[in-house]
Structure formats: structure tokens, C-alpha cells
Amino acid sequence: GNFGQYRLNSIGSELFYEIKAKEWLSIIINEYYHHQGIRELSEADDQALNNVKNYIDDHFSMDIPQTLLAKIAMMSKTKLKSTFKLKYKMTLTEYIQRRRMTVAEKLLVTTHIEIKDIALSVGYQSHSRFSSLFKKYVGLYPHEIRKKNSPHHSNTCDCFTQLKQLPS
């Protein structure tokens, strides 16, 4: 029929095959999620997950019970966990920890606040728990990050004394 007239290397047929391939792919993916008991996120669920994420972003330094997050999302805990992971490609716990470590890293690099106080400020009573989680997400221990990023205090002072000695 008509189909034979398409030159196989023509743009039209490439597009046709690409569209077909995408259709098949989406059918396969939907089948997979369907069997896994996961469907596409509805708009309401998507918005609910945004609310949960925003709540975590604003309250990351506090203890955030998953029951509370489930209430915010108006979902069961089980549904919240699975849909959150589907949308953000990580668990709730992992998201909270990453958020905390991102803030901690910023504080380590830009301030002279003691490491144990930074740990407290992002929600960890235990310095060692904070250190090991920090290492897990950032790849270095907090004191290593600080060493790497802080210029030696003495050098900074030297620069100032040298400046004062320059002829004006």
C-alpha cells in the first residue's frame, strides 16, 4: 500500500517510527506500573506531594513524623511513601536527610559555627549520626569540608597587615 512509498530515511518515516516507538514504550511502562500497583500521578496527588515537599523544606530541622506528612497529603502513609518515591525518585527519609545535609554544607562552608551546633540546627542531637549521614550524602565528613573550604585564619590576617603596609 501507501506505506511502501515512504522513503525509509525520510523525515516523515523517522517521525512515524519515533512516535510508534514512544507509543509502545508508554504502553509497556503503563503496563509495568499497573502491575506494580502504581499509576500515573493524578494532578491532585502531584499537588499534594508538592505540599509535602514544601512542608519538609520549611521544617527540615524539626522531627517530622510521617503520619503528619500523610495528613498534609491527605493520603495513607503507604500511598504517600510510594507516590513520593515515584515523583522524587527517593524515599521521604532520604529527601529529608538530603535537605538537611544541603543546608549543613552551606553553613559549614560559609560560617564558623561549630560543627556540633550545625548538627543541632539541622535537626541532629547526635554529632556522630550527623557526621556519618553527612559523609553518606556529601562524600566527606563535616570537618573535612570545613578544612577544604576555609582559608587559614592566619593567612587572612596576613593579607590585612600587608594591605596596611602598602604605600597609599
PDB file of C-alpha atoms in Angstrom:
ATOM      1  CA  GLY A   1       0.000   0.000   0.000  1.00  0.00           C
ATOM      2  CA  ASN A   2       0.865   3.649   0.519  1.00  0.00           C
ATOM      3  CA  PHE A   3       3.313   2.800   3.243  1.00  0.00           C
ATOM      4  CA  GLY A   4       5.854   1.406   0.797  1.00  0.00           C
ATOM      5  CA  GLN A   5       6.166   4.819  -0.853  1.00  0.00           C
ATOM      6  CA  TYR A   6       7.756   6.334   2.267  1.00  0.00           C
ATOM      7  CA  ARG A   7      11.486   6.528   1.747  1.00  0.00           C
ATOM      8  CA  LEU A   8      12.762   4.869   4.903  1.00  0.00           C
ATOM      9  CA  ASN A   9      15.287   7.603   5.543  1.00  0.00           C
ATOM     10  CA  SER A  10      12.804  10.419   5.020  1.00  0.00           C
ATOM     11  CA  ILE A  11      11.979  12.635   7.967  1.00  0.00           C
ATOM     12  CA  GLY A  12       8.330  11.645   7.761  1.00  0.00           C
ATOM     13  CA  SER A  13       9.012   7.970   8.316  1.00  0.00           C
ATOM     14  CA  GLU A  14      11.580   8.665  11.047  1.00  0.00           C
ATOM     15  CA  LEU A  15       8.955  10.666  12.897  1.00  0.00           C
ATOM     16  CA  PHE A  16       6.395   7.949  12.299  1.00  0.00           C
ATOM     17  CA  TYR A  17       8.677   5.304  13.799  1.00  0.00           C
ATOM     18  CA  GLU A  18       9.658   7.553  16.692  1.00  0.00           C
ATOM     19  CA  ILE A  19       6.005   8.199  17.524  1.00  0.00           C
ATOM     20  CA  LYS A  20       5.213   4.495  17.262  1.00  0.00           C
ATOM     21  CA  ALA A  21       8.191   3.602  19.443  1.00  0.00           C
ATOM     22  CA  LYS A  22       7.093   6.144  22.055  1.00  0.00           C
ATOM     23  CA  GLU A  23       3.561   4.761  21.998  1.00  0.00           C
ATOM     24  CA  TRP A  24       4.832   1.225  22.534  1.00  0.00           C
ATOM     25  CA  LEU A  25       7.180   2.385  25.238  1.00  0.00           C
ATOM     26  CA  SER A  26       4.432   4.202  27.109  1.00  0.00           C
ATOM     27  CA  ILE A  27       2.176   1.147  26.819  1.00  0.00           C
ATOM     28  CA  ILE A  28       4.948  -1.049  28.259  1.00  0.00           C
ATOM     29  CA  ILE A  29       5.676   1.441  31.054  1.00  0.00           C
ATOM     30  CA  ASN A  30       1.997   1.815  31.942  1.00  0.00           C
ATOM     31  CA  GLU A  31       1.624  -1.959  31.984  1.00  0.00           C
ATOM     32  CA  TYR A  32       4.640  -2.226  34.275  1.00  0.00           C
ATOM     33  CA  TYR A  33       3.341   0.393  36.716  1.00  0.00           C
ATOM     34  CA  HIS A  34      -0.110  -1.109  36.535  1.00  0.00           C
ATOM     35  CA  HIS A  35       1.288  -4.479  37.629  1.00  0.00           C
ATOM     36  CA  GLN A  36       3.368  -2.771  40.294  1.00  0.00           C
ATOM     37  CA  GLY A  37       0.192  -1.136  41.563  1.00  0.00           C
ATOM     38  CA  ILE A  38       1.487   2.318  40.644  1.00  0.00           C
ATOM     39  CA  ARG A  39      -0.370   4.507  38.202  1.00  0.00           C
ATOM     40  CA  GLU A  40       0.440   7.870  36.754  1.00  0.00           C
ATOM     41  CA  LEU A  41       0.142  10.578  39.406  1.00  0.00           C
ATOM     42  CA  SER A  42      -3.131  12.463  39.278  1.00  0.00           C
ATOM     43  CA  GLU A  43      -2.921  16.251  39.364  1.00  0.00           C
ATOM     44  CA  ALA A  44      -4.318  16.283  42.895  1.00  0.00           C
ATOM     45  CA  ASP A  45      -1.724  13.782  44.117  1.00  0.00           C
ATOM     46  CA  ASP A  46       1.018  15.702  42.380  1.00  0.00           C
ATOM     47  CA  GLN A  47      -0.066  18.912  44.141  1.00  0.00           C
ATOM     48  CA  ALA A  48      -0.361  17.068  47.457  1.00  0.00           C
ATOM     49  CA  LEU A  49       3.226  15.829  47.083  1.00  0.00           C
ATOM     50  CA  ASN A  50       4.381  19.379  46.331  1.00  0.00           C
ATOM     51  CA  ASN A  51       2.767  20.468  49.600  1.00  0.00           C
ATOM     52  CA  VAL A  52       4.586  17.704  51.454  1.00  0.00           C
ATOM     53  CA  LYS A  53       7.903  18.685  49.857  1.00  0.00           C
ATOM     54  CA  ASN A  54       7.359  22.357  50.720  1.00  0.00           C
ATOM     55  CA  TYR A  55       6.473  21.438  54.294  1.00  0.00           C
ATOM     56  CA  ILE A  56       9.705  19.424  54.590  1.00  0.00           C
ATOM     57  CA  ASP A  57      11.717  22.273  53.042  1.00  0.00           C
ATOM     58  CA  ASP A  58      10.341  24.670  55.678  1.00  0.00           C
ATOM     59  CA  HIS A  59      10.536  22.331  58.699  1.00  0.00           C
ATOM     60  CA  PHE A  60      13.525  20.104  57.903  1.00  0.00           C
ATOM     61  CA  SER A  61      15.241  20.900  61.209  1.00  0.00           C
ATOM     62  CA  MET A  62      12.344  19.515  63.237  1.00  0.00           C
ATOM     63  CA  ASP A  63      11.295  15.956  63.789  1.00  0.00           C
ATOM     64  CA  ILE A  64       8.727  15.312  61.056  1.00  0.00           C
ATOM     65  CA  PRO A  65       6.511  12.290  61.722  1.00  0.00           C
ATOM     66  CA  GLN A  66       5.334  10.522  58.561  1.00  0.00           C
ATOM     67  CA  THR A  67       1.807  10.439  59.987  1.00  0.00           C
ATOM     68  CA  LEU A  68       1.840  14.246  59.862  1.00  0.00           C
ATOM     69  CA  LEU A  69       3.056  14.244  56.252  1.00  0.00           C
ATOM     70  CA  ALA A  70       0.327  11.761  55.367  1.00  0.00           C
ATOM     71  CA  LYS A  71      -2.249  14.151  56.900  1.00  0.00           C
ATOM     72  CA  ILE A  72      -0.831  17.055  54.878  1.00  0.00           C
ATOM     73  CA  ALA A  73      -1.037  14.955  51.708  1.00  0.00           C
ATOM     74  CA  MET A  74      -4.441  13.564  52.708  1.00  0.00           C
ATOM     75  CA  MET A  75      -3.159  10.083  51.807  1.00  0.00           C
ATOM     76  CA  SER A  76      -2.439   6.908  53.675  1.00  0.00           C
ATOM     77  CA  LYS A  77       1.170   6.553  54.810  1.00  0.00           C
ATOM     78  CA  THR A  78       1.643   3.682  52.353  1.00  0.00           C
ATOM     79  CA  LYS A  79       0.328   5.690  49.418  1.00  0.00           C
ATOM     80  CA  LEU A  80       2.364   8.735  50.407  1.00  0.00           C
ATOM     81  CA  LYS A  81       5.557   6.678  50.541  1.00  0.00           C
ATOM     82  CA  SER A  82       5.038   5.046  47.148  1.00  0.00           C
ATOM     83  CA  THR A  83       3.865   8.165  45.285  1.00  0.00           C
ATOM     84  CA  PHE A  84       6.601  10.331  46.833  1.00  0.00           C
ATOM     85  CA  LYS A  85       9.206   7.858  45.674  1.00  0.00           C
ATOM     86  CA  LEU A  86       7.634   7.735  42.210  1.00  0.00           C
ATOM     87  CA  LYS A  87       7.730  11.530  41.869  1.00  0.00           C
ATOM     88  CA  TYR A  88      11.048  12.385  43.540  1.00  0.00           C
ATOM     89  CA  LYS A  89      12.973   9.140  42.901  1.00  0.00           C
ATOM     90  CA  MET A  90      13.881   8.865  46.599  1.00  0.00           C
ATOM     91  CA  THR A  91      12.211   7.986  49.878  1.00  0.00           C
ATOM     92  CA  LEU A  92      10.763  10.582  52.254  1.00  0.00           C
ATOM     93  CA  THR A  93      13.532   9.909  54.773  1.00  0.00           C
ATOM     94  CA  GLU A  94      16.197  10.305  52.123  1.00  0.00           C
ATOM     95  CA  TYR A  95      14.650  13.578  50.947  1.00  0.00           C
ATOM     96  CA  ILE A  96      14.598  14.976  54.500  1.00  0.00           C
ATOM     97  CA  GLN A  97      18.208  13.903  55.077  1.00  0.00           C
ATOM     98  CA  ARG A  98      19.400  15.376  51.762  1.00  0.00           C
ATOM     99  CA  ARG A  99      17.662  18.642  52.555  1.00  0.00           C
ATOM    100  CA  ARG A 100      19.362  18.776  55.960  1.00  0.00           C
ATOM    101  CA  MET A 101      22.787  17.959  54.529  1.00  0.00           C
ATOM    102  CA  THR A 102      22.483  20.615  51.815  1.00  0.00           C
ATOM    103  CA  VAL A 103      21.802  23.269  54.445  1.00  0.00           C
ATOM    104  CA  ALA A 104      24.540  21.908  56.733  1.00  0.00           C
ATOM    105  CA  GLU A 105      27.067  22.004  53.912  1.00  0.00           C
ATOM    106  CA  LYS A 106      26.204  25.636  53.197  1.00  0.00           C
ATOM    107  CA  LEU A 107      26.673  26.507  56.884  1.00  0.00           C
ATOM    108  CA  LEU A 108      29.991  24.641  57.077  1.00  0.00           C
ATOM    109  CA  VAL A 109      31.357  26.469  54.063  1.00  0.00           C
ATOM    110  CA  THR A 110      30.041  29.967  54.777  1.00  0.00           C
ATOM    111  CA  THR A 111      30.138  30.285  58.591  1.00  0.00           C
ATOM    112  CA  HIS A 112      32.404  29.487  61.536  1.00  0.00           C
ATOM    113  CA  ILE A 113      29.581  27.895  63.569  1.00  0.00           C
ATOM    114  CA  GLU A 114      30.811  24.841  65.455  1.00  0.00           C
ATOM    115  CA  ILE A 115      30.022  21.547  63.777  1.00  0.00           C
ATOM    116  CA  LYS A 116      28.017  20.232  66.758  1.00  0.00           C
ATOM    117  CA  ASP A 117      25.853  23.382  66.617  1.00  0.00           C
ATOM    118  CA  ILE A 118      25.319  22.977  62.880  1.00  0.00           C
ATOM    119  CA  ALA A 119      24.246  19.377  63.572  1.00  0.00           C
ATOM    120  CA  LEU A 120      21.701  20.660  66.111  1.00  0.00           C
ATOM    121  CA  SER A 121      20.468  23.404  63.810  1.00  0.00           C
ATOM    122  CA  VAL A 122      19.595  20.915  61.047  1.00  0.00           C
ATOM    123  CA  GLY A 123      17.908  18.506  63.451  1.00  0.00           C
ATOM    124  CA  TYR A 124      20.524  16.100  64.855  1.00  0.00           C
ATOM    125  CA  GLN A 125      21.135  15.740  68.583  1.00  0.00           C
ATOM    126  CA  SER A 126      23.897  13.254  67.888  1.00  0.00           C
ATOM    127  CA  HIS A 127      27.084  14.633  66.383  1.00  0.00           C
ATOM    128  CA  SER A 128      28.201  11.184  65.183  1.00  0.00           C
ATOM    129  CA  ARG A 129      24.880  10.409  63.491  1.00  0.00           C
ATOM    130  CA  PHE A 130      25.097  13.771  61.754  1.00  0.00           C
ATOM    131  CA  SER A 131      28.698  13.115  60.688  1.00  0.00           C
ATOM    132  CA  SER A 132      28.003   9.694  59.217  1.00  0.00           C
ATOM    133  CA  LEU A 133      24.910  10.874  57.316  1.00  0.00           C
ATOM    134  CA  PHE A 134      26.828  13.902  56.059  1.00  0.00           C
ATOM    135  CA  LYS A 135      29.589  11.623  54.771  1.00  0.00           C
ATOM    136  CA  LYS A 136      26.974   9.407  53.090  1.00  0.00           C
ATOM    137  CA  TYR A 137      25.385  12.255  51.134  1.00  0.00           C
ATOM    138  CA  VAL A 138      28.240  14.709  50.625  1.00  0.00           C
ATOM    139  CA  GLY A 139      31.147  12.261  50.364  1.00  0.00           C
ATOM    140  CA  LEU A 140      33.301  13.920  53.031  1.00  0.00           C
ATOM    141  CA  TYR A 141      32.995  14.337  56.787  1.00  0.00           C
ATOM    142  CA  PRO A 142      31.887  17.782  58.042  1.00  0.00           C
ATOM    143  CA  HIS A 143      35.361  18.669  59.376  1.00  0.00           C
ATOM    144  CA  GLU A 144      36.916  17.701  56.017  1.00  0.00           C
ATOM    145  CA  ILE A 145      34.541  20.013  54.123  1.00  0.00           C
ATOM    146  CA  ARG A 146      35.362  22.818  56.528  1.00  0.00           C
ATOM    147  CA  LYS A 147      39.135  22.264  56.185  1.00  0.00           C
ATOM    148  CA  LYS A 148      38.845  22.165  52.403  1.00  0.00           C
ATOM    149  CA  ASN A 149      36.832  25.375  52.175  1.00  0.00           C
ATOM    150  CA  SER A 150      38.119  27.656  54.885  1.00  0.00           C
ATOM    151  CA  PRO A 151      41.220  29.702  54.182  1.00  0.00           C
ATOM    152  CA  HIS A 152      43.583  29.572  57.182  1.00  0.00           C
ATOM    153  CA  HIS A 153      42.654  32.385  59.548  1.00  0.00           C
ATOM    154  CA  SER A 154      46.294  33.438  59.912  1.00  0.00           C
ATOM    155  CA  ASN A 155      46.598  33.979  56.157  1.00  0.00           C
ATOM    156  CA  THR A 156      43.584  36.236  56.137  1.00  0.00           C
ATOM    157  CA  CYS A 157      45.148  38.370  58.856  1.00  0.00           C
ATOM    158  CA  ASP A 158      48.473  38.476  56.989  1.00  0.00           C
ATOM    159  CA  CYS A 159      46.713  39.881  53.952  1.00  0.00           C
ATOM    160  CA  PHE A 160      45.248  42.682  56.041  1.00  0.00           C
ATOM    161  CA  THR A 161      48.574  43.610  57.647  1.00  0.00           C
ATOM    162  CA  GLN A 162      50.221  43.546  54.239  1.00  0.00           C
ATOM    163  CA  LEU A 163      47.498  45.840  52.898  1.00  0.00           C
ATOM    164  CA  LYS A 164      48.066  48.348  55.687  1.00  0.00           C
ATOM    165  CA  GLN A 165      51.784  48.406  54.916  1.00  0.00           C
ATOM    166  CA  LEU A 166      51.272  49.246  51.245  1.00  0.00           C
ATOM    167  CA  PRO A 167      52.180  52.812  50.369  1.00  0.00           C
ATOM    168  CA  SER A 168      48.963  54.687  49.642  1.00  0.00           C
TER     169      SER A 168
END
